[in-house]
Coordinates of C-alpha atoms in Angstrom, one line a residue:
Chain A
M1 CA 4.5 -9.8 34.5
T2 CA 7.0 -11.2 32.0
S3 CA 9.6 -8.9 30.5
T4 CA 9.8 -8.3 26.8
P5 CA 12.3 -10.7 25.2
R6 CA 15.6 -9.3 24.4
P7 CA 15.7 -8.1 20.8
L8 CA 18.0 -10.8 19.5
I9 CA 15.8 -13.5 21.1
G10 CA 12.7 -11.9 19.7
F11 CA 14.3 -11.7 16.3
C12 CA 15.3 -15.3 16.3
A13 CA 11.8 -16.3 17.4
W14 CA 10.2 -14.3 14.6
A15 CA 12.6 -15.6 12.0
A16 CA 12.0 -19.2 13.2
A17 CA 8.3 -18.7 12.7
S18 CA 8.4 -16.6 9.5
I19 CA 11.0 -18.3 7.3
P20 CA 8.9 -21.5 7.1
L21 CA 5.9 -19.4 6.3
F22 CA 7.8 -17.7 3.4
G23 CA 9.1 -21.0 2.3
A24 CA 5.7 -22.7 2.4
G25 CA 4.2 -19.7 0.5
A26 CA 6.9 -19.9 -2.2
L27 CA 6.3 -23.7 -2.6
L28 CA 2.6 -23.0 -3.0
V29 CA 3.2 -20.4 -5.7
G30 CA 5.8 -22.7 -7.4
I31 CA 9.6 -22.5 -7.3
R32 CA 11.0 -21.4 -10.6
P33 CA 12.6 -24.3 -12.5
D34 CA 15.9 -22.4 -13.2
L35 CA 16.5 -21.4 -9.6
L36 CA 19.7 -23.5 -9.2
S37 CA 21.3 -21.9 -12.3
R38 CA 20.2 -18.4 -11.1
W39 CA 21.8 -18.9 -7.7
A40 CA 25.2 -19.4 -9.5
E41 CA 25.0 -16.0 -11.0
P42 CA 26.9 -13.3 -9.1
R43 CA 24.2 -10.6 -9.8
F44 CA 21.5 -12.7 -8.4
L45 CA 23.6 -13.6 -5.3
L46 CA 24.4 -10.0 -4.7
E47 CA 20.8 -9.0 -4.9
A48 CA 19.7 -11.8 -2.6
G49 CA 22.5 -10.9 -0.2
L50 CA 21.5 -7.3 -0.1
V51 CA 17.9 -8.1 0.4
L52 CA 18.6 -10.5 3.2
C53 CA 20.8 -8.0 4.9
L54 CA 18.1 -5.4 4.6
A55 CA 15.4 -7.6 5.9
G56 CA 17.3 -8.9 8.8
S57 CA 18.7 -5.6 9.9
A58 CA 15.4 -3.8 9.5
V59 CA 13.4 -6.3 11.6
F60 CA 16.1 -6.5 14.2
A61 CA 16.3 -2.7 14.3
A62 CA 12.5 -2.5 14.8
L63 CA 12.6 -4.9 17.7
A64 CA 15.6 -3.3 19.3
L65 CA 14.3 0.3 18.9
S66 CA 11.0 -0.8 20.6
V67 CA 12.9 -1.4 23.9
P68 CA 13.7 2.0 25.4
D69 CA 17.3 1.4 26.5
R70 CA 18.4 -0.4 23.4
R71 CA 18.8 2.6 21.1
K72 CA 22.0 2.6 19.1
P73 CA 22.6 4.9 16.1
W74 CA 23.8 2.0 13.9
L75 CA 20.5 0.3 14.3
Q76 CA 18.8 2.9 12.2
V77 CA 21.8 3.4 9.9
L78 CA 22.3 -0.2 8.8
P79 CA 18.9 -0.9 7.3
I80 CA 18.9 2.5 5.6
A81 CA 22.4 1.8 4.1
A82 CA 21.2 -1.6 2.9
L83 CA 18.2 0.0 1.3
I84 CA 20.2 2.6 -0.5
C85 CA 22.6 -0.1 -1.8
W86 CA 19.8 -2.2 -3.0
T87 CA 18.0 0.7 -4.6
A88 CA 21.2 1.6 -6.4
V89 CA 21.7 -1.9 -7.7
A90 CA 18.1 -2.3 -8.8
A91 CA 18.1 1.1 -10.6
Y92 CA 21.5 0.3 -12.2
M93 CA 20.3 -3.0 -13.5
A94 CA 17.1 -1.6 -14.9
A95 CA 18.9 1.3 -16.6
S96 CA 21.7 -0.9 -18.1
E97 CA 19.3 -3.3 -19.8
V98 CA 18.6 -1.7 -23.2
D99 CA 15.7 -3.9 -24.3
A100 CA 14.0 -4.1 -20.9
Q101 CA 10.3 -5.1 -21.0
P102 CA 8.3 -5.0 -17.8
G103 CA 5.8 -7.6 -18.8
A104 CA 2.8 -8.5 -16.7
G105 CA 3.4 -8.1 -13.0
L106 CA 0.1 -8.1 -11.0
A107 CA 0.7 -11.6 -9.9
C108 CA 4.0 -10.6 -8.4
L109 CA 2.4 -7.7 -6.5
R110 CA -0.2 -10.1 -5.2
N111 CA 2.5 -12.7 -4.2
I112 CA 4.7 -10.2 -2.3
L113 CA 1.7 -8.9 -0.4
A114 CA 0.3 -12.4 0.4
L115 CA 3.6 -13.8 1.4
S116 CA 4.3 -10.9 3.7
L117 CA 0.9 -11.0 5.5
A118 CA 1.4 -13.6 8.1
P119 CA 5.1 -12.7 9.0
G120 CA 4.0 -9.1 9.1
A121 CA 1.2 -9.9 11.5
L122 CA 3.7 -11.7 13.8
I123 CA 6.2 -8.9 13.9
Y124 CA 3.6 -6.1 14.4
R125 CA 2.1 -8.1 17.2
A126 CA 5.5 -8.5 18.8
L127 CA 6.3 -4.8 18.5
S128 CA 2.9 -3.7 19.9
K129 CA 3.7 -5.6 23.1
A130 CA 7.0 -3.6 23.5
A131 CA 7.5 0.1 23.7
P132 CA 7.4 1.4 20.1
F133 CA 7.6 5.1 20.9
R134 CA 8.9 6.0 17.4
S135 CA 5.8 4.4 15.9
D136 CA 6.3 5.5 12.4
L137 CA 10.0 4.6 12.2
I138 CA 9.5 1.3 13.8
G139 CA 6.5 0.6 11.6
F140 CA 8.5 1.5 8.6
L141 CA 11.4 -0.8 9.5
A142 CA 9.1 -3.7 10.2
G143 CA 7.3 -3.1 6.9
I144 CA 10.5 -3.0 4.9
G145 CA 11.9 -6.0 6.6
V146 CA 8.8 -8.1 6.0
S147 CA 8.2 -7.0 2.5
A148 CA 11.9 -7.5 1.5
L149 CA 11.6 -11.1 2.5
G150 CA 8.4 -11.2 0.5
Y151 CA 10.4 -9.8 -2.4
L152 CA 13.0 -12.5 -2.0
A153 CA 10.4 -15.3 -1.9
T154 CA 8.8 -13.9 -5.0
R155 CA 12.1 -13.8 -6.8
I156 CA 12.5 -17.5 -6.4
T157 CA 9.1 -18.1 -7.9
C158 CA 8.9 -15.4 -10.6
R159 CA 10.8 -16.4 -13.8
N160 CA 10.8 -12.9 -15.2
D161 CA 14.3 -11.4 -14.5
D162 CA 13.8 -8.4 -16.7
P163 CA 15.3 -5.6 -14.6
L164 CA 12.4 -3.3 -15.4
H165 CA 9.9 -5.9 -14.4
V166 CA 11.8 -6.5 -11.1
L167 CA 12.0 -2.7 -10.5
L168 CA 8.3 -2.0 -11.2
F169 CA 6.6 -5.2 -9.8
H170 CA 9.0 -6.4 -7.2
F171 CA 11.1 -3.5 -5.8
L172 CA 8.5 -0.7 -5.9
P173 CA 5.9 -2.7 -4.0
V174 CA 8.4 -3.1 -1.3
I175 CA 8.8 0.6 -1.0
A176 CA 5.1 1.1 -1.0
M177 CA 4.6 -1.6 1.6
S178 CA 7.3 0.1 3.8
A179 CA 5.4 3.3 3.7
A180 CA 2.2 1.5 4.5
G181 CA 4.1 -0.1 7.4
A182 CA 4.8 3.3 8.8
A183 CA 1.1 4.1 8.7
I184 CA 0.2 0.8 10.3
G185 CA 2.8 1.5 13.0
R186 CA 1.2 4.9 13.7
A187 CA -2.2 3.3 14.0
L188 CA -1.3 0.2 15.9
F189 CA 1.2 1.6 18.4
R190 CA -1.0 4.4 19.6
R191 CA -1.1 2.9 23.1
V192 CA 2.5 4.0 23.7
S193 CA 2.6 7.0 21.4
P194 CA -0.8 8.6 21.6
K195 CA -1.4 11.9 20.0
R196 CA -2.3 13.9 23.1
E197 CA -5.6 15.6 22.7
M198 CA -5.0 19.3 23.2
T199 CA -8.2 19.5 25.3
A200 CA -7.0 16.9 27.9
G201 CA -6.0 18.6 31.0
F202 CA -5.2 22.0 29.5
L203 CA -8.6 23.4 28.9
D204 CA -10.0 21.7 32.0
R205 CA -7.7 23.8 34.0
G206 CA -8.3 27.0 32.1
L207 CA -12.0 27.0 31.5
Chain B
M1 CA 11.7 -2.1 39.6
V2 CA 12.1 -5.8 39.6
S3 CA 9.8 -6.1 42.6
A4 CA 7.3 -3.8 40.9
Q5 CA 7.4 -6.1 37.8
R6 CA 6.6 -9.0 40.2
G7 CA 3.5 -7.2 41.3
N8 CA 4.7 -5.6 44.5
R9 CA 2.5 -2.5 44.6
D10 CA 4.4 -0.8 47.5
A11 CA 7.7 -1.2 45.7
Y12 CA 6.1 0.2 42.6
A13 CA 4.7 3.2 44.4
K14 CA 8.0 3.9 46.0
F15 CA 9.8 3.5 42.7
L16 CA 7.4 6.0 41.0
S17 CA 7.7 8.6 43.7
E18 CA 11.5 8.4 43.7
V19 CA 11.8 8.6 39.9
S20 CA 9.3 11.5 39.8
V21 CA 11.8 13.6 41.6
L22 CA 14.6 12.6 39.2
L23 CA 12.5 13.0 36.1
R24 CA 11.0 16.4 37.1
G25 CA 14.6 17.8 37.2
Y26 CA 15.5 16.0 34.0
V27 CA 12.5 17.3 32.1
G28 CA 12.7 20.7 33.7
R29 CA 16.2 21.2 32.3
R30 CA 14.9 20.5 28.8
I31 CA 11.5 22.2 28.7
N32 CA 10.4 25.7 29.5
G33 CA 7.3 26.4 31.5
A34 CA 6.3 24.7 34.7
D35 CA 2.9 23.6 33.3
E36 CA 4.5 22.0 30.3
V37 CA 7.1 20.3 32.5
E38 CA 4.3 18.8 34.6
D39 CA 2.4 17.6 31.6
V40 CA 5.5 16.0 30.1
L41 CA 6.3 14.4 33.4
Q42 CA 2.9 12.9 33.6
E43 CA 3.3 11.5 30.1
V44 CA 6.6 10.0 31.1
L45 CA 5.1 8.4 34.2
I46 CA 2.2 7.1 32.2
S47 CA 4.5 5.7 29.5
L48 CA 6.7 4.2 32.2
H49 CA 3.7 2.4 33.5
L50 CA 2.6 1.2 30.1
V51 CA 6.0 -0.2 29.1
R52 CA 7.3 -1.3 32.5
H53 CA 7.4 -4.8 31.2
T54 CA 10.2 -3.8 28.8
Y55 CA 12.7 -3.3 31.6
V56 CA 15.0 -6.3 31.7
P57 CA 16.0 -7.2 35.2
G58 CA 19.7 -6.9 35.7
R59 CA 20.2 -4.0 33.3
P60 CA 20.7 -0.5 34.6
V61 CA 17.4 1.2 35.1
G62 CA 18.7 4.7 34.4
P63 CA 19.2 4.4 30.6
W64 CA 15.8 2.7 30.4
L65 CA 14.1 5.5 32.4
Y66 CA 15.8 8.4 30.6
A67 CA 15.2 6.8 27.2
I68 CA 11.4 6.9 27.9
A69 CA 11.7 10.5 29.1
D70 CA 13.7 11.5 25.9
H71 CA 11.0 10.1 23.7
R72 CA 8.3 12.0 25.5
I73 CA 10.3 15.2 25.5
A74 CA 10.9 14.8 21.8
D75 CA 7.1 14.3 21.3
S76 CA 6.6 17.5 23.3
F77 CA 8.9 19.4 20.9
R78 CA 7.1 18.0 17.9
R79 CA 3.8 19.0 19.3
A80 CA 5.1 22.6 19.9
R81 CA 6.3 22.7 16.3
R82 CA 3.0 21.5 15.0
M83 CA 1.2 24.1 17.0
D84 CA 3.3 26.9 15.5
K85 CA 2.8 25.6 12.0
G86 CA -0.9 25.1 12.6
K87 CA -1.6 28.8 13.3
C88 CA -3.7 29.2 10.3
E89 CA -4.0 32.3 8.1
L90 CA -7.3 32.7 9.8
S91 CA -5.5 34.2 12.8
D92 CA -4.4 37.0 10.5
E93 CA -7.9 37.5 9.3
V94 CA -9.1 37.7 12.9
A95 CA -6.5 40.5 13.4
D96 CA -7.8 42.2 10.3
S97 CA -11.4 41.8 11.5
G98 CA -10.7 44.2 14.3
G99 CA -9.3 46.8 11.9
R100 CA -10.8 49.8 10.1
H101 CA -12.3 47.7 7.3
F102 CA -14.1 45.6 9.7
H103 CA -17.6 46.9 9.4
R104 CA -17.6 47.0 5.6
D105 CA -15.9 43.6 5.0
P106 CA -18.4 40.7 4.9
R107 CA -15.6 38.4 5.8
G108 CA -14.8 40.4 8.9
E109 CA -18.5 40.3 9.9
A110 CA -18.4 36.5 9.5
I111 CA -15.4 36.2 11.7
R112 CA -16.8 38.5 14.3
H113 CA -20.0 36.5 14.4
A114 CA -18.0 33.2 14.6
L115 CA -16.0 34.7 17.5
T116 CA -19.2 35.1 19.5
K117 CA -19.8 31.4 19.2
L118 CA -16.5 30.5 20.9
P119 CA -16.3 29.6 24.6
Q120 CA -15.8 32.7 26.6
V121 CA -12.2 32.0 27.5
Q122 CA -11.1 31.2 23.9
R123 CA -12.9 34.2 22.6
R124 CA -11.3 36.5 25.1
V125 CA -7.8 35.1 24.5
I126 CA -8.1 35.5 20.7
E127 CA -9.5 39.0 21.1
M128 CA -6.6 40.1 23.3
M129 CA -4.0 38.5 21.1
K130 CA -5.2 39.3 17.7
I131 CA -7.5 42.4 18.0
E132 CA -5.9 44.1 21.0
E133 CA -2.5 42.8 19.9
L134 CA -1.3 42.1 23.4
P135 CA 1.7 39.9 23.8
V136 CA 1.2 36.4 25.1
R137 CA 2.8 37.3 28.4
E138 CA 0.2 40.0 29.1
V139 CA -2.7 37.9 28.0
A140 CA -1.5 35.2 30.4
A141 CA -1.2 37.7 33.3
H142 CA -4.6 39.1 32.5
M143 CA -6.3 35.8 32.3
G144 CA -4.5 34.2 35.2
M145 CA -3.1 31.4 32.9
S146 CA 0.3 30.2 32.0
E147 CA 1.7 31.2 28.7
S148 CA 1.6 27.7 27.3
L149 CA -2.0 27.4 28.3
V150 CA -2.7 30.7 26.5
K151 CA -1.2 29.3 23.3
V152 CA -3.1 26.1 23.6
T153 CA -6.3 27.9 24.2
A154 CA -5.7 30.2 21.2
F155 CA -4.9 27.2 19.1
R156 CA -8.1 25.5 20.0
G157 CA -10.0 28.7 19.4
Y158 CA -8.5 28.9 15.8
E159 CA -9.5 25.3 15.2
T160 CA -13.1 26.0 16.3
L161 CA -13.2 29.2 14.2
R162 CA -12.0 27.3 11.2
R163 CA -14.7 24.7 11.7
I164 CA -17.4 27.3 12.1
L165 CA -16.3 29.2 9.0
G166 CA -15.6 26.1 7.0
V167 CA -12.0 27.2 6.3
T168 CA -9.4 24.6 5.4
K169 CA -5.8 25.0 6.3
K170 CA -3.3 25.6 3.5
S171 CA -1.7 22.2 4.3
E172 CA -5.1 20.5 3.9
Q173 CA -5.9 22.2 0.6
T174 CA -5.4 20.0 -2.5
T175 CA -3.7 21.6 -5.5

């Protein structure tokens, strides 16, 4: 029997497999022509930095929390803090733009979901082989990590930088996918965190 | 534990029997009721078996072991809270069904009829708790069951009654 890889090794392995997948997906969709000029903008850099921090900390936290003796309080705090900062930035940018127009966004929804599928499958598979006792929390963290990277990949393909568009069709899907991630975690990780049937054992003894 | 991971069954059996002693005390200090302690202990041991591959050789086994136990104890507390919340309003109706309006109230008649369809033990527990209004302690003594088993039996009885009567819980009702 081989042991579960240490969280850092697992994270590096997942990143090594997933980043090329995100990159290939973004190339397939089409990189925005003004990407180089956007990278020079502090606001864009701040957003990208926050999202990378969120994605990395969330996925690492999910992997670490799925090993019983690797629980550390900061593991849960860091991704939540990153999420709060990012939410504040996204909301501020949307609110400060007077003439914000969301425009069409279904393609962005589709792209974030499609770009996240394969890396999401990889991370959930890795987690299901560990000990994800906190199935909903670990599923949520994995979901937010993967969808945040999907968000970033979509930002380098979508030319619409209108803050309201970004909020509605980029940011909110990440939140929705994170909630879905918690539900996926509850379903997938049942092996380790089964809802004990109240009949098992109890009534057999009493009836 | 390292030997157990390599497939040494004797070492694994010895490991489990030794940790059972430790874990029984650990769980017993955090959970009331001998029956519940045994149930949680079994869950810890099962979980330990399921996730034994997550132990990294060379690291202390104690934190790994107690982390698993902590998760299972937390699950036990969550279950207990769900059970308390899940006592539906039907249990109050069952209590009322034994009261003076019983024979004139069609609802009480329906509940009494539904009670007859329960398994004998569930019916008896609910009758003692809700109609005779006996405390759980006395019901347990009368039935020869632990208090936690009485609560579980009553909970299951309420679920069955709800199903028979087609009643939905408040939490399941849509607004």
